């Protein structure tokens, strides 16, 4: 009976994915006019190879240290110290390194997490007299550091929040501006009481407008202040459940709708199959994205004494942006 119910749930989940795809193509086109109206857009780059391999449909899964990025409520489900180091090879010779660490504290009834991320690339300085370069190379960099806390509010409800400092260095080595802001993340996960089915919501990157400090001289010779733009605020809501779960294997189904403040909604879905808690295959799809739609990946767990290590890889088809590769190294103490 239980097996039949799980098969039915799986079928319903897959049907939901197909329906979601149709709805995404038909209706999820409003908001495109807001593209390019946010600052701090490096915060849109997904953290964690596992989450990205699931098509970024991770708001209702969020059970590893990357939860500090997707949904801080997921931190409450972690009962041991964990660390996750993530590397992203982004188009344009841009690298993004992100470290997350989770520390459960029984005294506070939940788990704290800390994050540090740095995006950087080297650029050649150009001007109107030297369009092919002045011979000077400078570094463009973005930086984020933050702390979050998640706890189990009831036996079914998990809640979490986080605060982070964001800084953009737009070439200060050659006279470029610098912008910074303090942003807030909020999230929740609720188990419905039907097997492992849970729903989740998160609001990330909420905060004031970001504007570079100082002034600049326009082409007309006027001294002007820099314009301010909102951070890349994003609201996510989704559903996840285990269609199959036994001693040998686990199949997780996840769906999500993401509503960014500077673009149209995104419908996402992903599957994760885990064999004997040692090997995992994952795949996901972003139904109505302009690029970076299909993703896939794999992971392997490696016992290290009393600890457990993990290596995860994710590939995303970037279309005209070419492929994007992510590698994550994790350890559970």
Coordinates of N, CA and C in Angstrom, one line a residue, residues 157-302:
X157 N 7.5 22.7 11.6 CA 7.8 24.0 11.1 C 9.3 24.4 11.4
X158 N 10.1 24.7 10.4 CA 11.4 25.2 10.5 C 11.5 26.6 10.1
X159 N 12.2 27.5 10.8 CA 12.3 28.9 10.4 C 13.7 29.3 10.5
X160 N 14.1 30.3 9.7 CA 15.5 30.8 9.7 C 15.6 32.2 9.2
X161 N 16.6 32.9 9.6 CA 16.9 34.2 9.1 C 18.4 34.4 9.0
X162 N 18.8 35.4 8.2 CA 20.3 35.7 8.1 C 20.5 37.1 7.8
X163 N 21.7 37.6 8.0 CA 22.1 39.0 7.7 C 23.5 38.9 7.0
X164 N 23.7 39.7 6.0 CA 25.0 39.6 5.3 C 25.4 41.0 4.8
X165 N 26.7 41.2 4.7 CA 27.3 42.4 4.2 C 27.8 42.1 2.8
X166 N 27.4 43.0 1.9 CA 27.7 42.9 0.5 C 28.5 44.1 0.0
X167 N 29.6 43.8 -0.7 CA 30.4 44.9 -1.2 C 30.8 44.6 -2.7
X168 N 30.7 45.7 -3.5 CA 31.1 45.6 -4.9 C 32.2 46.6 -5.2
X169 N 33.3 46.1 -5.7 CA 34.4 46.9 -6.0 C 34.5 47.0 -7.6
X170 N 34.1 48.1 -8.1 CA 33.9 48.3 -9.6 C 35.2 48.9 -10.1
X171 N 36.4 48.4 -9.7 CA 37.6 48.8 -10.3 C 38.2 50.0 -9.5
X172 N 38.2 49.9 -8.2 CA 38.8 51.1 -7.4 C 40.3 51.3 -7.7
X173 N 41.0 50.3 -8.1 CA 42.4 50.4 -8.4 C 42.7 51.4 -9.5
X174 N 41.7 51.6 -10.4 CA 41.9 52.6 -11.5 C 40.8 53.7 -11.4
X175 N 40.4 54.0 -10.2 CA 39.5 55.1 -10.0 C 38.0 54.8 -10.0
X176 N 37.7 53.5 -10.1 CA 36.3 53.0 -10.1 C 35.6 53.2 -8.8
X177 N 34.3 53.1 -8.7 CA 33.5 53.3 -7.5 C 33.4 52.0 -6.7
X178 N 33.0 52.1 -5.4 CA 32.7 51.0 -4.6 C 31.3 51.2 -4.0
X179 N 30.5 50.1 -3.9 CA 29.2 50.1 -3.3 C 29.0 49.0 -2.3
X180 N 28.2 49.2 -1.3 CA 28.0 48.2 -0.3 C 26.7 48.4 0.4
X181 N 26.2 47.3 1.0 CA 24.9 47.3 1.7 C 24.8 46.1 2.7
X182 N 23.9 46.2 3.6 CA 23.6 45.1 4.5 C 22.2 44.5 4.1
X183 N 22.2 43.2 3.9 CA 20.9 42.6 3.4 C 20.5 41.5 4.4
X184 N 19.2 41.2 4.2 CA 18.6 40.2 5.1 C 17.9 39.1 4.3
X185 N 18.0 37.8 4.9 CA 17.4 36.7 4.3 C 16.4 36.1 5.3
X186 N 15.2 35.6 4.9 CA 14.3 34.9 5.7 C 13.8 33.7 5.0
X187 N 13.4 32.7 5.8 CA 12.9 31.4 5.2 C 12.1 30.6 6.2
X188 N 11.3 29.7 5.6 CA 10.6 28.7 6.4 C 10.4 27.4 5.6
X189 N 10.3 26.3 6.3 CA 10.0 25.0 5.7 C 8.9 24.3 6.6
X190 N 7.8 23.8 5.9 CA 6.7 23.2 6.7 C 6.4 21.8 6.2
X191 N 6.5 20.8 7.1 CA 6.1 19.5 6.7 C 4.6 19.3 6.8
X192 N 4.0 18.8 5.8 CA 2.5 18.7 5.8 C 1.9 17.6 6.5
X193 N 2.8 16.6 6.9 CA 2.3 15.4 7.6 C 1.9 14.3 6.7
X194 N 2.1 14.5 5.4 CA 1.9 13.4 4.4 C 3.2 12.9 3.9
X195 N 3.7 11.8 4.5 CA 5.0 11.3 4.2 C 6.1 12.4 4.4
X196 N 6.9 12.6 3.5 CA 8.0 13.6 3.6 C 7.7 14.9 2.9
X197 N 6.4 15.1 2.5 CA 6.1 16.3 1.7 C 6.2 17.5 2.5
X198 N 6.9 18.5 2.0 CA 7.1 19.8 2.7 C 7.1 20.9 1.7
X199 N 6.6 22.1 2.2 CA 6.5 23.3 1.3 C 7.5 24.3 2.0
X200 N 8.0 25.2 1.2 CA 8.9 26.2 1.7 C 8.8 27.5 1.0
X201 N 9.2 28.5 1.7 CA 9.3 29.9 1.1 C 10.6 30.5 1.6
X202 N 11.2 31.4 0.9 CA 12.3 32.2 1.3 C 12.3 33.6 0.6
X203 N 12.8 34.6 1.3 CA 13.0 35.9 0.8 C 14.4 36.2 1.0
X204 N 15.2 36.4 -0.1 CA 16.6 36.7 0.1 C 17.0 38.0 -0.5
X205 N 18.1 38.5 0.0 CA 18.8 39.8 -0.5 C 17.9 41.0 -0.3
X206 N 17.1 41.0 0.7 CA 16.2 42.1 1.0 C 17.0 43.2 1.7
X207 N 16.9 44.4 1.2 CA 17.6 45.5 1.9 C 17.5 46.8 1.1
X208 N 18.3 47.8 1.4 CA 18.2 49.1 0.8 C 18.9 49.1 -0.6
X209 N 18.6 50.2 -1.3 CA 19.3 50.4 -2.6 C 20.8 50.5 -2.4
X210 N 21.5 50.1 -3.4 CA 22.9 50.2 -3.4 C 23.4 51.3 -4.4
X211 N 24.2 52.2 -3.9 CA 24.7 53.2 -4.8 C 26.2 53.4 -4.5
X212 N 27.1 53.5 -5.5 CA 28.5 53.7 -5.3 C 28.7 55.1 -4.5
X213 N 29.7 55.1 -3.7 CA 30.1 56.3 -2.9 C 30.8 57.3 -3.9
X214 N 30.7 58.5 -3.5 CA 31.4 59.6 -4.2 C 30.6 60.1 -5.4
X215 N 31.3 60.8 -6.3 CA 30.7 61.4 -7.5 C 31.6 61.1 -8.7
X216 N 31.0 61.4 -9.9 CA 31.8 61.2 -11.1 C 31.5 62.4 -12.1
X217 N 32.4 62.6 -13.0 CA 32.3 63.7 -14.0 C 31.7 63.1 -15.3
X218 N 30.6 63.6 -15.7 CA 29.9 63.1 -16.9 C 30.7 63.6 -18.2
X219 N 30.3 63.1 -19.3 CA 30.9 63.5 -20.6 C 30.6 65.0 -20.9
X220 N 29.6 65.6 -20.2 CA 29.4 67.0 -20.5 C 30.1 67.9 -19.5
X221 N 30.9 67.2 -18.6 CA 31.7 68.0 -17.6 C 31.0 68.2 -16.3
X222 N 29.8 67.7 -16.1 CA 29.0 67.9 -14.9 C 29.5 66.9 -13.8
X223 N 29.4 67.3 -12.6 CA 29.7 66.4 -11.5 C 28.4 65.8 -11.0
X224 N 28.3 64.5 -11.0 CA 27.0 63.9 -10.6 C 27.2 62.8 -9.6
X225 N 26.1 62.5 -8.9 CA 26.1 61.3 -8.0 C 25.7 60.1 -8.8
X226 N 26.2 59.0 -8.3 CA 25.9 57.7 -8.9 C 24.4 57.3 -8.6
X227 N 23.7 56.7 -9.6 CA 22.4 56.2 -9.3 C 22.4 55.0 -8.4
X228 N 21.3 54.9 -7.7 CA 21.1 53.7 -6.7 C 20.2 52.7 -7.3
X229 N 20.5 51.4 -7.1 CA 19.6 50.4 -7.6 C 19.4 49.4 -6.5
X230 N 18.2 48.7 -6.5 CA 17.9 47.7 -5.5 C 18.8 46.5 -5.6
X231 N 19.0 45.8 -4.5 CA 19.7 44.5 -4.6 C 18.9 43.5 -5.3
X232 N 19.4 42.4 -5.7 CA 18.7 41.4 -6.4 C 17.7 40.6 -5.5
X233 N 16.7 41.2 -5.0 CA 15.7 40.6 -4.1 C 15.1 39.4 -4.8
X234 N 14.9 38.3 -4.1 CA 14.3 37.2 -4.7 C 13.4 36.4 -3.7
X235 N 12.1 36.1 -4.2 CA 11.2 35.4 -3.4 C 11.0 34.0 -4.0
X236 N 11.2 33.0 -3.2 CA 11.1 31.6 -3.7 C 10.0 30.9 -2.9
X237 N 9.3 30.0 -3.6 CA 8.4 29.1 -2.9 C 8.4 27.8 -3.6
X238 N 8.3 26.7 -2.9 CA 8.5 25.4 -3.6 C 8.0 24.2 -2.7
X239 N 8.1 23.0 -3.3 CA 7.6 21.8 -2.7 C 8.6 20.7 -3.0
X240 N 8.8 19.8 -2.0 CA 9.7 18.7 -2.2 C 9.2 17.5 -1.5
X241 N 9.5 16.3 -1.9 CA 9.2 15.0 -1.2 C 10.0 13.9 -1.8
X242 N 10.1 12.8 -1.0 CA 10.8 11.6 -1.4 C 9.8 10.7 -2.0
X243 N 9.9 10.5 -3.3 CA 9.0 9.5 -4.0 C 9.4 8.1 -3.7
X244 N 10.7 7.9 -3.4 CA 11.2 6.5 -3.0 C 12.2 6.8 -1.9
X245 N 12.0 6.0 -0.8 CA 13.0 6.1 0.3 C 13.0 4.8 1.1
X246 N 14.2 4.1 1.0 CA 14.4 2.9 1.7 C 15.9 2.7 2.1
X247 N 16.3 1.6 2.6 CA 17.6 1.4 3.0 C 18.6 1.4 1.8
X248 N 18.1 1.2 0.6 CA 19.0 1.1 -0.5 C 19.1 2.4 -1.3
X249 N 18.0 3.1 -1.4 CA 18.0 4.3 -2.3 C 17.0 5.3 -1.9
X250 N 17.2 6.5 -2.4 CA 16.2 7.6 -2.2 C 16.1 8.4 -3.4
X251 N 14.8 8.8 -3.8 CA 14.6 9.6 -4.9 C 13.8 10.8 -4.4
X252 N 14.4 12.0 -4.6 CA 13.8 13.3 -4.1 C 13.3 14.0 -5.3
X253 N 12.1 14.5 -5.3 CA 11.5 15.3 -6.3 C 11.3 16.7 -5.7
X254 N 11.7 17.8 -6.5 CA 11.6 19.1 -6.0 C 11.1 20.1 -7.1
X255 N 10.3 21.0 -6.7 CA 9.8 22.0 -7.7 C 9.8 23.3 -7.0
X256 N 9.9 24.4 -7.8 CA 10.1 25.7 -7.2 C 9.7 26.8 -8.2
X257 N 9.1 27.9 -7.7 CA 8.9 29.1 -8.4 C 9.7 30.2 -7.8
X258 N 10.5 30.8 -8.6 CA 11.4 31.9 -8.1 C 10.9 33.2 -8.7
X259 N 10.7 34.2 -7.9 CA 10.3 35.5 -8.4 C 11.3 36.5 -8.1
X260 N 12.2 36.8 -9.0 CA 13.2 37.9 -8.8 C 12.6 39.3 -8.9
X261 N 13.2 40.2 -8.3 CA 12.6 41.6 -8.4 C 13.0 42.2 -9.7
X262 N 13.9 41.7 -10.4 CA 14.4 42.3 -11.7 C 14.2 41.5 -12.9
X263 N 13.2 40.6 -12.8 CA 13.0 39.7 -14.0 C 11.7 39.0 -13.8
X264 N 11.3 38.2 -14.8 CA 10.1 37.4 -14.8 C 10.3 36.2 -13.9
X265 N 9.1 35.6 -13.4 CA 9.2 34.4 -12.5 C 9.9 33.3 -13.3
X266 N 10.5 32.4 -12.5 CA 11.2 31.2 -13.0 C 10.6 30.0 -12.4
X267 N 10.2 29.0 -13.3 CA 9.7 27.7 -12.8 C 10.8 26.7 -12.9
X268 N 11.1 26.0 -11.8 CA 12.2 25.1 -11.8 C 11.8 23.7 -11.2
X269 N 12.5 22.7 -11.6 CA 12.2 21.4 -11.1 C 13.5 20.5 -11.1
X270 N 13.6 19.6 -10.2 CA 14.8 18.7 -10.1 C 14.5 17.4 -9.5
X271 N 15.4 16.4 -9.8 CA 15.4 15.1 -9.3 C 16.8 14.7 -8.7
X272 N 16.8 14.0 -7.6 CA 18.0 13.5 -7.0 C 17.8 12.1 -6.6
X273 N 18.7 11.2 -7.2 CA 18.7 9.8 -6.8 C 19.9 9.4 -6.1
X274 N 19.8 8.9 -4.9 CA 20.9 8.5 -4.0 C 20.9 7.0 -3.8
X275 N 22.1 6.4 -4.0 CA 22.2 5.0 -3.8 C 23.1 4.7 -2.6
X276 N 22.5 4.0 -1.6 CA 23.2 3.6 -0.4 C 23.9 4.8 0.3
X277 N 23.4 5.9 0.2 CA 23.9 7.1 0.8 C 25.4 7.4 0.4
X278 N 25.8 6.8 -0.7 CA 27.2 7.0 -1.1 C 27.3 7.7 -2.5
X279 N 26.4 7.4 -3.4 CA 26.5 7.9 -4.7 C 25.2 8.6 -5.1
X280 N 25.3 9.7 -5.8 CA 24.1 10.4 -6.2 C 24.1 10.9 -7.6
X281 N 23.0 10.9 -8.3 CA 22.8 11.5 -9.6 C 21.7 12.5 -9.6
X282 N 21.9 13.6 -10.2 CA 20.9 14.7 -10.1 C 20.7 15.3 -11.5
X283 N 19.5 15.9 -11.7 CA 19.2 16.7 -12.9 C 18.1 17.7 -12.6
X284 N 18.1 18.8 -13.4 CA 17.1 19.8 -13.2 C 16.9 20.6 -14.4
X285 N 15.8 21.4 -14.4 CA 15.5 22.2 -15.5 C 14.8 23.5 -15.1
X286 N 15.3 24.6 -15.7 CA 14.7 25.9 -15.5 C 13.8 26.2 -16.7
X287 N 12.5 26.1 -16.6 CA 11.7 26.0 -17.8 C 11.7 27.2 -18.6
X288 N 11.7 28.4 -18.1 CA 11.5 29.6 -18.9 C 12.7 30.6 -18.8
X289 N 13.8 30.1 -18.5 CA 15.0 30.9 -18.5 C 15.5 31.2 -19.9
X290 N 16.1 32.3 -20.1 CA 16.7 32.6 -21.4 C 17.9 31.8 -21.7
X291 N 18.7 31.4 -20.7 CA 19.8 30.6 -20.8 C 20.0 29.8 -19.5
X292 N 21.0 28.9 -19.4 CA 21.2 28.2 -18.1 C 19.9 27.4 -17.8
X293 N 19.4 26.7 -18.7 CA 18.1 25.9 -18.5 C 18.4 24.5 -17.9
X294 N 19.2 23.7 -18.6 CA 19.4 22.3 -18.2 C 20.6 22.2 -17.3
X295 N 20.5 21.4 -16.3 CA 21.6 21.2 -15.4 C 21.6 19.7 -15.0
X296 N 22.8 19.2 -14.7 CA 22.9 17.8 -14.2 C 24.2 17.7 -13.4
X297 N 24.3 16.6 -12.6 CA 25.5 16.5 -11.8 C 25.5 15.2 -11.1
X298 N 26.6 15.0 -10.3 CA 26.7 13.7 -9.5 C 27.5 14.1 -8.3
X299 N 27.4 13.1 -7.3 CA 28.1 13.3 -6.1 C 28.5 12.0 -5.5
X300 N 29.6 12.0 -4.7 CA 30.0 10.8 -4.0 C 30.4 11.2 -2.6
X301 N 29.9 10.3 -1.6 CA 30.3 10.5 -0.2 C 31.4 9.6 0.2
X302 N 32.4 10.1 0.9 CA 33.6 9.4 1.3 C 33.8 9.5 2.8

